[in-house]
PDB file of C-alpha atoms in Angstrom:
ATOM      1  CA  MET A   1      67.571  86.013 104.111  1.00 44.00           C
ATOM      2  CA  ILE A   2      70.699  87.785 102.908  1.00 52.00           C
ATOM      3  CA  GLU A   3      70.520  91.509 103.577  1.00 53.00           C
ATOM      4  CA  PRO A   4      72.115  94.194 101.375  1.00 63.00           C
ATOM      5  CA  GLY A   5      75.750  94.424 102.376  1.00 69.00           C
ATOM      6  CA  ASP A   6      76.038  90.862 103.660  1.00 85.00           C
ATOM      7  CA  VAL A   7      78.297  88.501 101.699  1.00 89.00           C
ATOM      8  CA  THR A   8      78.217  84.801 102.568  1.00 90.00           C
ATOM      9  CA  PRO A   9      81.285  82.529 102.619  1.00 92.00           C
ATOM     10  CA  SER A  10      79.969  80.652  99.577  1.00 94.00           C
ATOM     11  CA  GLU A  11      79.791  83.947  97.662  1.00 95.00           C
ATOM     12  CA  ARG A  12      83.367  84.746  98.617  1.00 95.00           C
ATOM     13  CA  ARG A  13      84.499  81.359  97.353  1.00 96.00           C
ATOM     14  CA  TRP A  14      82.578  81.935  94.123  1.00 96.00           C
ATOM     15  CA  VAL A  15      84.242  85.313  93.568  1.00 96.00           C
ATOM     16  CA  LEU A  16      87.692  83.897  94.347  1.00 96.00           C
ATOM     17  CA  THR A  17      87.231  80.935  92.021  1.00 96.00           C
ATOM     18  CA  TRP A  18      85.940  82.877  89.039  1.00 96.00           C
ATOM     19  CA  GLY A  19      88.295  85.751  89.720  1.00 96.00           C
ATOM     20  CA  LEU A  20      91.242  83.384  89.437  1.00 96.00           C
ATOM     21  CA  VAL A  21      89.756  81.964  86.234  1.00 96.00           C
ATOM     22  CA  ALA A  22      89.431  85.457  84.744  1.00 95.00           C
ATOM     23  CA  LEU A  23      93.006  86.353  85.668  1.00 96.00           C
ATOM     24  CA  ALA A  24      94.290  83.041  84.305  1.00 96.00           C
ATOM     25  CA  ILE A  25      92.621  83.790  80.976  1.00 95.00           C
ATOM     26  CA  THR A  26      94.297  87.208  80.845  1.00 94.00           C
ATOM     27  CA  CYS A  27      97.658  85.439  81.148  1.00 94.00           C
ATOM     28  CA  VAL A  28      97.219  83.439  77.931  1.00 94.00           C
ATOM     29  CA  PRO A  29      98.523  86.178  75.581  1.00 93.00           C
ATOM     30  CA  TYR A  30     101.536  86.747  77.835  1.00 94.00           C
ATOM     31  CA  LEU A  31     102.367  83.054  77.906  1.00 93.00           C
ATOM     32  CA  LEU A  32     102.021  82.943  74.132  1.00 93.00           C
ATOM     33  CA  GLY A  33     104.338  85.896  73.772  1.00 91.00           C
ATOM     34  CA  ARG A  34     106.899  84.260  76.033  1.00 91.00           C
ATOM     35  CA  SER A  35     106.660  80.972  74.108  1.00 91.00           C
ATOM     36  CA  LEU A  36     107.362  82.759  70.820  1.00 92.00           C
ATOM     37  CA  GLU A  37     110.445  84.503  72.175  1.00 89.00           C
ATOM     38  CA  THR A  38     113.731  84.065  70.287  1.00 89.00           C
ATOM     39  CA  PRO A  39     117.265  85.297  71.012  1.00 86.00           C
ATOM     40  CA  GLU A  40     116.717  87.993  68.383  1.00 88.00           C
ATOM     41  CA  ARG A  41     113.208  88.953  69.481  1.00 90.00           C
ATOM     42  CA  VAL A  42     112.863  89.063  73.270  1.00 87.00           C
ATOM     43  CA  PHE A  43     109.374  89.336  74.761  1.00 89.00           C
ATOM     44  CA  GLY A  44     109.319  92.355  77.070  1.00 88.00           C
ATOM     45  CA  GLY A  45     106.348  91.318  79.197  1.00 88.00           C
ATOM     46  CA  CYS A  46     103.844  93.876  77.864  1.00 90.00           C
ATOM     47  CA  ILE A  47     101.118  93.591  75.237  1.00 89.00           C
ATOM     48  CA  LEU A  48      98.447  96.270  75.651  1.00 88.00           C
ATOM     49  CA  LEU A  49      99.428  99.962  75.429  1.00 89.00           C
ATOM     50  CA  ILE A  50     103.059  98.930  75.549  1.00 89.00           C
ATOM     51  CA  ASP A  51     104.422 102.491  75.664  1.00 90.00           C
ATOM     52  CA  ASP A  52     102.591 103.046  78.951  1.00 91.00           C
ATOM     53  CA  CYS A  53     103.480  99.606  80.312  1.00 92.00           C
ATOM     54  CA  TYR A  54     107.174  99.967  79.575  1.00 93.00           C
ATOM     55  CA  SER A  55     107.161 103.342  81.303  1.00 93.00           C
ATOM     56  CA  TYR A  56     105.689 101.634  84.392  1.00 94.00           C
ATOM     57  CA  LEU A  57     108.430  98.997  84.270  1.00 94.00           C
ATOM     58  CA  ALA A  58     110.976 101.791  84.070  1.00 93.00           C
ATOM     59  CA  LYS A  59     109.481 103.443  87.161  1.00 94.00           C
ATOM     60  CA  MET A  60     109.596 100.101  88.965  1.00 94.00           C
ATOM     61  CA  ARG A  61     113.240  99.769  88.044  1.00 93.00           C
ATOM     62  CA  MET A  62     113.824 103.265  89.416  1.00 93.00           C
ATOM     63  CA  GLY A  63     112.255 102.193  92.705  1.00 93.00           C
ATOM     64  CA  ALA A  64     114.254  98.967  92.746  1.00 92.00           C
ATOM     65  CA  GLN A  65     117.425 101.023  92.395  1.00 90.00           C
ATOM     66  CA  GLY A  66     116.578 103.001  95.526  1.00 89.00           C
ATOM     67  CA  ALA A  67     114.369 105.913  94.481  1.00 90.00           C
ATOM     68  CA  TRP A  68     111.475 106.914  96.744  1.00 93.00           C
ATOM     69  CA  LEU A  69     110.431 109.974  94.737  1.00 94.00           C
ATOM     70  CA  PHE A  70     110.019 110.272  90.980  1.00 91.00           C
ATOM     71  CA  HIS A  71     112.271 112.220  88.670  1.00 89.00           C
ATOM     72  CA  ILE A  72     112.152 112.515  84.884  1.00 87.00           C
ATOM     73  CA  PRO A  73     115.277 110.905  83.412  1.00 83.00           C
ATOM     74  CA  TYR A  74     114.641 112.111  79.855  1.00 83.00           C
ATOM     75  CA  THR A  75     115.484 115.782  80.270  1.00 85.00           C
ATOM     76  CA  SER A  76     118.686 117.784  80.552  1.00 87.00           C
ATOM     77  CA  GLU A  77     117.004 120.402  82.746  1.00 89.00           C
ATOM     78  CA  PRO A  78     117.609 120.105  86.490  1.00 88.00           C
ATOM     79  CA  HIS A  79     114.429 119.543  88.489  1.00 88.00           C
ATOM     80  CA  SER A  80     113.264 118.389  91.896  1.00 90.00           C
ATOM     81  CA  THR A  81     111.910 114.939  92.575  1.00 90.00           C
ATOM     82  CA  ALA A  82     108.168 114.651  93.211  1.00 91.00           C
ATOM     83  CA  LEU A  83     105.632 112.421  94.932  1.00 91.00           C
ATOM     84  CA  LEU A  84     104.393 110.829  91.720  1.00 91.00           C
ATOM     85  CA  TYR A  85     104.045 107.233  90.487  1.00 92.00           C
ATOM     86  CA  THR A  86     104.380 106.122  94.098  1.00 94.00           C
ATOM     87  CA  PHE A  87     102.688 102.799  93.396  1.00 95.00           C
ATOM     88  CA  TYR A  88     105.285 101.649  90.877  1.00 95.00           C
ATOM     89  CA  LEU A  89     108.231 103.007  92.830  1.00 95.00           C
ATOM     90  CA  LEU A  90     107.119 100.978  95.864  1.00 94.00           C
ATOM     91  CA  VAL A  91     106.179  97.842  93.917  1.00 95.00           C
ATOM     92  CA  GLY A  92     109.534  98.002  92.148  1.00 94.00           C
ATOM     93  CA  LYS A  93     111.297  97.620  95.471  1.00 93.00           C
ATOM     94  CA  LEU A  94     109.817  94.130  95.736  1.00 93.00           C
ATOM     95  CA  ALA A  95     111.917  93.119  92.730  1.00 91.00           C
ATOM     96  CA  THR A  96     115.034  93.422  94.869  1.00 90.00           C
ATOM     97  CA  LEU A  97     113.667  90.667  97.140  1.00 89.00           C
ATOM     98  CA  LEU A  98     113.391  88.058  94.384  1.00 86.00           C
ATOM     99  CA  PRO A  99     116.334  85.684  94.010  1.00 83.00           C
ATOM    100  CA  GLY A 100     118.306  85.198  90.810  1.00 76.00           C
ATOM    101  CA  GLY A 101     117.833  86.612  87.340  1.00 74.00           C
ATOM    102  CA  ASP A 102     118.589  90.067  86.069  1.00 86.00           C
ATOM    103  CA  LEU A 103     116.701  93.055  87.451  1.00 88.00           C
ATOM    104  CA  ALA A 104     114.676  93.597  84.256  1.00 87.00           C
ATOM    105  CA  THR A 105     113.276  90.058  84.446  1.00 87.00           C
ATOM    106  CA  ARG A 106     112.446  90.364  88.128  1.00 91.00           C
ATOM    107  CA  VAL A 107     110.654  93.658  87.517  1.00 92.00           C
ATOM    108  CA  VAL A 108     108.428  91.996  84.909  1.00 92.00           C
ATOM    109  CA  TRP A 109     107.586  89.124  87.273  1.00 92.00           C
ATOM    110  CA  VAL A 110     106.697  91.554  90.064  1.00 95.00           C
ATOM    111  CA  TYR A 111     104.571  93.606  87.663  1.00 95.00           C
ATOM    112  CA  HIS A 112     102.459  90.592  86.782  1.00 95.00           C
ATOM    113  CA  GLY A 113     102.329  89.497  90.400  1.00 95.00           C
ATOM    114  CA  ALA A 114     100.929  92.931  91.251  1.00 96.00           C
ATOM    115  CA  ARG A 115      98.466  92.523  88.389  1.00 96.00           C
ATOM    116  CA  TRP A 116      97.100  89.364  90.026  1.00 96.00           C
ATOM    117  CA  VAL A 117      97.005  90.711  93.583  1.00 96.00           C
ATOM    118  CA  CYS A 118      95.429  94.047  92.661  1.00 97.00           C
ATOM    119  CA  GLY A 119      93.088  92.348  90.200  1.00 96.00           C
ATOM    120  CA  LEU A 120      91.724  90.000  92.861  1.00 97.00           C
ATOM    121  CA  ALA A 121      91.350  92.934  95.252  1.00 97.00           C
ATOM    122  CA  LEU A 122      89.358  94.832  92.646  1.00 97.00           C
ATOM    123  CA  LEU A 123      87.065  91.883  91.889  1.00 97.00           C
ATOM    124  CA  ALA A 124      86.408  91.279  95.583  1.00 96.00           C
ATOM    125  CA  THR A 125      85.677  94.965  96.189  1.00 96.00           C
ATOM    126  CA  VAL A 126      83.372  95.157  93.169  1.00 96.00           C
ATOM    127  CA  TYR A 127      81.319  92.248  94.501  1.00 96.00           C
ATOM    128  CA  ARG A 128      81.137  93.793  97.966  1.00 95.00           C
ATOM    129  CA  PHE A 129      80.037  97.084  96.402  1.00 95.00           C
ATOM    130  CA  LEU A 130      77.324  95.365  94.374  1.00 95.00           C
ATOM    131  CA  ALA A 131      76.169  93.499  97.463  1.00 94.00           C
ATOM    132  CA  ALA A 132      75.493  96.810  99.197  1.00 92.00           C
ATOM    133  CA  PHE A 133      72.633  97.477  96.780  1.00 91.00           C
ATOM    134  CA  THR A 134      70.896  94.127  96.328  1.00 91.00           C
ATOM    135  CA  ARG A 135      70.230  91.045  98.443  1.00 89.00           C
ATOM    136  CA  ARG A 136      69.660  88.779  95.420  1.00 92.00           C
ATOM    137  CA  VAL A 137      72.726  86.614  94.907  1.00 93.00           C
ATOM    138  CA  GLU A 138      71.933  85.901  91.251  1.00 94.00           C
ATOM    139  CA  VAL A 139      71.775  89.638  90.526  1.00 95.00           C
ATOM    140  CA  ARG A 140      75.079  90.192  92.334  1.00 95.00           C
ATOM    141  CA  ARG A 141      76.765  87.456  90.340  1.00 96.00           C
ATOM    142  CA  LEU A 142      75.397  88.591  87.000  1.00 96.00           C
ATOM    143  CA  ALA A 143      76.429  92.182  87.652  1.00 96.00           C
ATOM    144  CA  TRP A 144      79.888  91.027  88.777  1.00 96.00           C
ATOM    145  CA  LEU A 145      80.325  88.970  85.605  1.00 95.00           C
ATOM    146  CA  LEU A 146      79.315  91.957  83.488  1.00 94.00           C
ATOM    147  CA  VAL A 147      81.854  94.154  85.275  1.00 94.00           C
ATOM    148  CA  THR A 148      84.578  91.521  85.083  1.00 94.00           C
ATOM    149  CA  CYS A 149      84.137  90.391  81.485  1.00 91.00           C
ATOM    150  CA  GLY A 150      82.027  93.064  79.869  1.00 87.00           C
ATOM    151  CA  GLY A 151      82.883  95.946  77.593  1.00 83.00           C
ATOM    152  CA  GLY A 152      81.237  98.123  75.033  1.00 82.00           C
ATOM    153  CA  LEU A 153      80.072  97.313  71.538  1.00 84.00           C
ATOM    154  CA  GLY A 154      83.446  98.035  69.987  1.00 84.00           C
ATOM    155  CA  TRP A 155      83.734  94.465  68.795  1.00 83.00           C
ATOM    156  CA  LEU A 156      80.864  95.169  66.394  1.00 86.00           C
ATOM    157  CA  LEU A 157      82.941  97.889  64.740  1.00 86.00           C
ATOM    158  CA  VAL A 158      85.851  95.480  64.409  1.00 84.00           C
ATOM    159  CA  ALA A 159      83.563  92.800  62.971  1.00 86.00           C
ATOM    160  CA  VAL A 160      82.324  95.137  60.232  1.00 87.00           C
ATOM    161  CA  GLY A 161      85.798  96.498  59.466  1.00 85.00           C
ATOM    162  CA  LYS A 162      85.294  99.910  61.093  1.00 83.00           C
ATOM    163  CA  SER A 163      87.874  99.592  63.893  1.00 82.00           C
ATOM    164  CA  ASN A 164      88.981 103.211  63.385  1.00 83.00           C
ATOM    165  CA  TRP A 165      85.523 104.730  63.062  1.00 82.00           C
ATOM    166  CA  LEU A 166      85.639 108.509  63.664  1.00 81.00           C
ATOM    167  CA  GLY A 167      89.419 108.312  63.672  1.00 83.00           C
ATOM    168  CA  THR A 168      89.936 106.276  66.825  1.00 84.00           C
ATOM    169  CA  PRO A 169      89.686 102.635  67.938  1.00 84.00           C
ATOM    170  CA  PRO A 170      86.774 101.703  70.255  1.00 85.00           C
ATOM    171  CA  LEU A 171      87.336 102.788  73.839  1.00 85.00           C
ATOM    172  CA  ASP A 172      86.761  99.275  75.149  1.00 85.00           C
ATOM    173  CA  PHE A 173      89.980  98.222  73.415  1.00 84.00           C
ATOM    174  CA  TYR A 174      92.337 100.649  75.116  1.00 84.00           C
ATOM    175  CA  LEU A 175      90.781 102.488  78.110  1.00 86.00           C
ATOM    176  CA  PRO A 176      91.513 100.502  81.293  1.00 87.00           C
ATOM    177  CA  GLU A 177      89.944 103.192  83.501  1.00 88.00           C
ATOM    178  CA  GLY A 178      86.593 102.414  81.890  1.00 88.00           C
ATOM    179  CA  PHE A 179      86.658  98.618  81.652  1.00 91.00           C
ATOM    180  CA  ALA A 180      87.676  96.281  84.451  1.00 92.00           C
ATOM    181  CA  LEU A 181      88.822  93.555  82.074  1.00 92.00           C
ATOM    182  CA  LEU A 182      91.535  95.831  80.661  1.00 93.00           C
ATOM    183  CA  ALA A 183      92.682  96.722  84.180  1.00 94.00           C
ATOM    184  CA  LEU A 184      92.945  93.011  84.984  1.00 94.00           C
ATOM    185  CA  TYR A 185      94.745  92.425  81.709  1.00 93.00           C
ATOM    186  CA  GLY A 186      97.557  94.861  82.146  1.00 91.00           C
ATOM    187  CA  PHE A 187      97.296  97.720  84.645  1.00 95.00           C
ATOM    188  CA  PRO A 188      97.653  96.875  88.351  1.00 96.00           C
ATOM    189  CA  HIS A 189      97.708 100.517  89.432  1.00 96.00           C
ATOM    190  CA  VAL A 190      94.264 101.083  87.910  1.00 96.00           C
ATOM    191  CA  ALA A 191      92.912  97.992  89.687  1.00 96.00           C
ATOM    192  CA  ALA A 192      94.405  99.143  92.999  1.00 97.00           C
ATOM    193  CA  ALA A 193      93.057 102.682  92.658  1.00 97.00           C
ATOM    194  CA  GLN A 194      89.571 101.495  91.726  1.00 96.00           C
ATOM    195  CA  SER A 195      89.555  99.123  94.718  1.00 97.00           C
ATOM    196  CA  LEU A 196      90.303 102.074  96.989  1.00 97.00           C
ATOM    197  CA  LEU A 197      87.710 104.225  95.210  1.00 97.00           C
ATOM    198  CA  LEU A 198      84.913 101.701  95.759  1.00 96.00           C
ATOM    199  CA  GLY A 199      86.165 100.899  99.255  1.00 96.00           C
ATOM    200  CA  GLY A 200      85.884 104.566 100.153  1.00 96.00           C
ATOM    201  CA  PHE A 201      82.318 104.683  98.884  1.00 96.00           C
ATOM    202  CA  LEU A 202      81.435 101.622 100.961  1.00 94.00           C
ATOM    203  CA  CYS A 203      82.878 103.240 104.069  1.00 93.00           C
ATOM    204  CA  LEU A 204      81.011 106.477 103.414  1.00 94.00           C
ATOM    205  CA  LEU A 205      77.743 104.627 102.891  1.00 92.00           C
ATOM    206  CA  LYS A 206      78.286 102.897 106.208  1.00 90.00           C
ATOM    207  CA  ALA A 207      79.004 106.283 107.811  1.00 90.00           C
ATOM    208  CA  TRP A 208      75.740 107.638 106.426  1.00 90.00           C
ATOM    209  CA  GLU A 209      73.682 104.858 107.983  1.00 84.00           C
ATOM    210  CA  ARG A 210      71.550 105.951 110.884  1.00 68.00           C
ATOM    211  CA  HIS A 211      72.318 105.173 114.546  1.00 64.00           C
ATOM    212  CA  ARG A 212      75.996 104.350 114.055  1.00 65.00           C
ATOM    213  CA  ALA A 213      79.338 105.662 115.267  1.00 61.00           C
ATOM    214  CA  ASN A 214      79.985 107.349 111.949  1.00 79.00           C
ATOM    215  CA  LEU A 215      83.192 109.361 112.242  1.00 88.00           C
ATOM    216  CA  LYS A 216      85.519 106.387 111.977  1.00 90.00           C
ATOM    217  CA  TRP A 217      83.924 105.208 108.729  1.00 92.00           C
ATOM    218  CA  ALA A 218      84.003 108.672 107.184  1.00 93.00           C
ATOM    219  CA  ALA A 219      87.637 109.034 108.240  1.00 94.00           C
ATOM    220  CA  LEU A 220      88.472 105.650 106.744  1.00 95.00           C
ATOM    221  CA  ALA A 221      86.847 106.721 103.472  1.00 96.00           C
ATOM    222  CA  GLY A 222      89.039 109.814 103.446  1.00 96.00           C
ATOM    223  CA  PHE A 223      92.221 107.847 104.099  1.00 97.00           C
ATOM    224  CA  LEU A 224      91.365 105.300 101.405  1.00 97.00           C
ATOM    225  CA  TRP A 225      90.874 108.117  98.901  1.00 97.00           C
ATOM    226  CA  LEU A 226      94.119 109.726 100.027  1.00 97.00           C
ATOM    227  CA  ALA A 227      95.941 106.467  99.289  1.00 96.00           C
ATOM    228  CA  MET A 228      94.059 106.272  95.993  1.00 97.00           C
ATOM    229  CA  GLY A 229      95.278 109.750  95.119  1.00 96.00           C
ATOM    230  CA  LEU A 230      98.872 108.621  95.498  1.00 95.00           C
ATOM    231  CA  ILE A 231      98.180 106.086  92.729  1.00 95.00           C
ATOM    232  CA  VAL A 232      95.805 107.946  90.373  1.00 94.00           C
ATOM    233  CA  PRO A 233      95.403 111.564  91.573  1.00 93.00           C
ATOM    234  CA  PHE A 234      92.415 112.538  89.407  1.00 93.00           C
ATOM    235  CA  TYR A 235      90.327 109.748  90.940  1.00 95.00           C
ATOM    236  CA  VAL A 236      90.002 111.914  94.063  1.00 96.00           C
ATOM    237  CA  GLY A 237      88.028 114.454  92.065  1.00 94.00           C
ATOM    238  CA  VAL A 238      85.865 111.646  90.720  1.00 95.00           C
ATOM    239  CA  ALA A 239      85.189 110.425  94.272  1.00 96.00           C
ATOM    240  CA  TRP A 240      84.212 113.905  95.414  1.00 96.00           C
ATOM    241  CA  ALA A 241      81.887 114.434  92.447  1.00 96.00           C
ATOM    242  CA  VAL A 242      80.084 111.112  92.941  1.00 96.00           C
ATOM    243  CA  MET A 243      79.872 111.703  96.691  1.00 95.00           C
ATOM    244  CA  GLY A 244      78.419 115.169  96.146  1.00 94.00           C
ATOM    245  CA  ALA A 245      75.844 113.858  93.685  1.00 96.00           C
ATOM    246  CA  ALA A 246      74.880 111.097  96.120  1.00 94.00           C
ATOM    247  CA  TRP A 247      74.457 113.640  98.924  1.00 94.00           C
ATOM    248  CA  VAL A 248      72.203 115.830  96.748  1.00 95.00           C
ATOM    249  CA  ALA A 249      70.165 112.781  95.683  1.00 94.00           C
ATOM    250  CA  LEU A 250      69.783 111.738  99.319  1.00 91.00           C
ATOM    251  CA  GLY A 251      68.479 115.201 100.188  1.00 92.00           C
ATOM    252  CA  VAL A 252      66.006 115.159  97.314  1.00 94.00           C
ATOM    253  CA  ARG A 253      64.788 111.717  98.344  1.00 92.00           C
ATOM    254  CA  ARG A 254      64.288 112.763 101.968  1.00 89.00           C
ATOM    255  CA  ARG A 255      63.055 116.265 101.017  1.00 90.00           C
ATOM    256  CA  ARG A 256      65.450 117.985 103.400  1.00 92.00           C
ATOM    257  CA  VAL A 257      69.086 118.973 103.700  1.00 90.00           C
ATOM    258  CA  CYS A 258      71.009 116.037 105.185  1.00 88.00           C
ATOM    259  CA  TRP A 259      73.439 118.010 107.307  1.00 89.00           C
ATOM    260  CA  ARG A 260      74.865 115.035 109.192  1.00 88.00           C
ATOM    261  CA  GLN A 261      75.758 113.185 105.987  1.00 90.00           C
ATOM    262  CA  GLY A 262      77.169 116.418 104.590  1.00 92.00           C
ATOM    263  CA  TRP A 263      79.530 116.877 107.537  1.00 92.00           C
ATOM    264  CA  LEU A 264      80.686 113.279 107.267  1.00 93.00           C
ATOM    265  CA  ALA A 265      81.309 113.732 103.549  1.00 94.00           C
ATOM    266  CA  GLY A 266      83.245 116.905 104.373  1.00 94.00           C
ATOM    267  CA  LEU A 267      85.483 114.929 106.706  1.00 94.00           C
ATOM    268  CA  ALA A 268      86.280 112.461 103.916  1.00 95.00           C
ATOM    269  CA  VAL A 269      87.048 115.390 101.585  1.00 96.00           C
ATOM    270  CA  ALA A 270      89.312 117.062 104.121  1.00 96.00           C
ATOM    271  CA  LEU A 271      91.345 113.910 104.738  1.00 96.00           C
ATOM    272  CA  SER A 272      91.810 113.193 101.031  1.00 96.00           C
ATOM    273  CA  ALA A 273      92.459 116.810 100.049  1.00 96.00           C
ATOM    274  CA  PRO A 274      96.242 116.959 100.753  1.00 95.00           C
ATOM    275  CA  ILE A 275      97.112 114.991  97.620  1.00 94.00           C
ATOM    276  CA  VAL A 276      94.936 117.323  95.541  1.00 93.00           C
ATOM    277  CA  ALA A 277      96.573 120.380  97.091  1.00 93.00           C
ATOM    278  CA  TYR A 278      99.997 118.843  96.405  1.00 92.00           C
TER     279      TYR A 278
END
């Protein structure tokens, strides 16, 4: 019998297969945009939240041109560089390794390559996270499909002509932090950060298990969240809040203060705190 936390090779193949299918489907609008390109109207490689996406391409270009720290180019005021947008600065450096073509084109190709790599990492991590809570493969797969393809009920508002109800479009049309499909569709940094977020939780859960060498897993959780903070800093606060709530719930369930789990959680906090302090 499959135990919670165990993932069989056939499950991994299933996740890889359907993950590739999901990512291939997200490419259809981009391919359509490229096919409709004309000399007068050049497709820039972005579709959803294009202001944000073009800013990420600009940061990648900055990294490709040698920058390791971020600076704001759209100001006349002198200022120091900062450890921000590290993900796109580093990914942009990969564009310099591609042969041929102008830099702008290579940056777009690398962006979508990162979208695929980080998207697959997120889907694999989501499945592993779900597997930690149920041994039933059919439940794991259904939950994974809901995470991968699901959203809210915003489509109902669109169907009835109320797409701007209460003065804003439905969240499931523009909030990639809340819906995995949008992260797969256009935001590799969100997919990477959420992979690290869930990976940290998995490590902490393993550290909280009884009769184990726990420090290494708690430390790994902290380092994963530190790396996550370099991508999306506010996710560190989210990780701490969820971890704290889980620790309280564990104490309520066991009807005692779980000091050992609390110290291990504290280690993860301490290791991920530098990016918050920065």
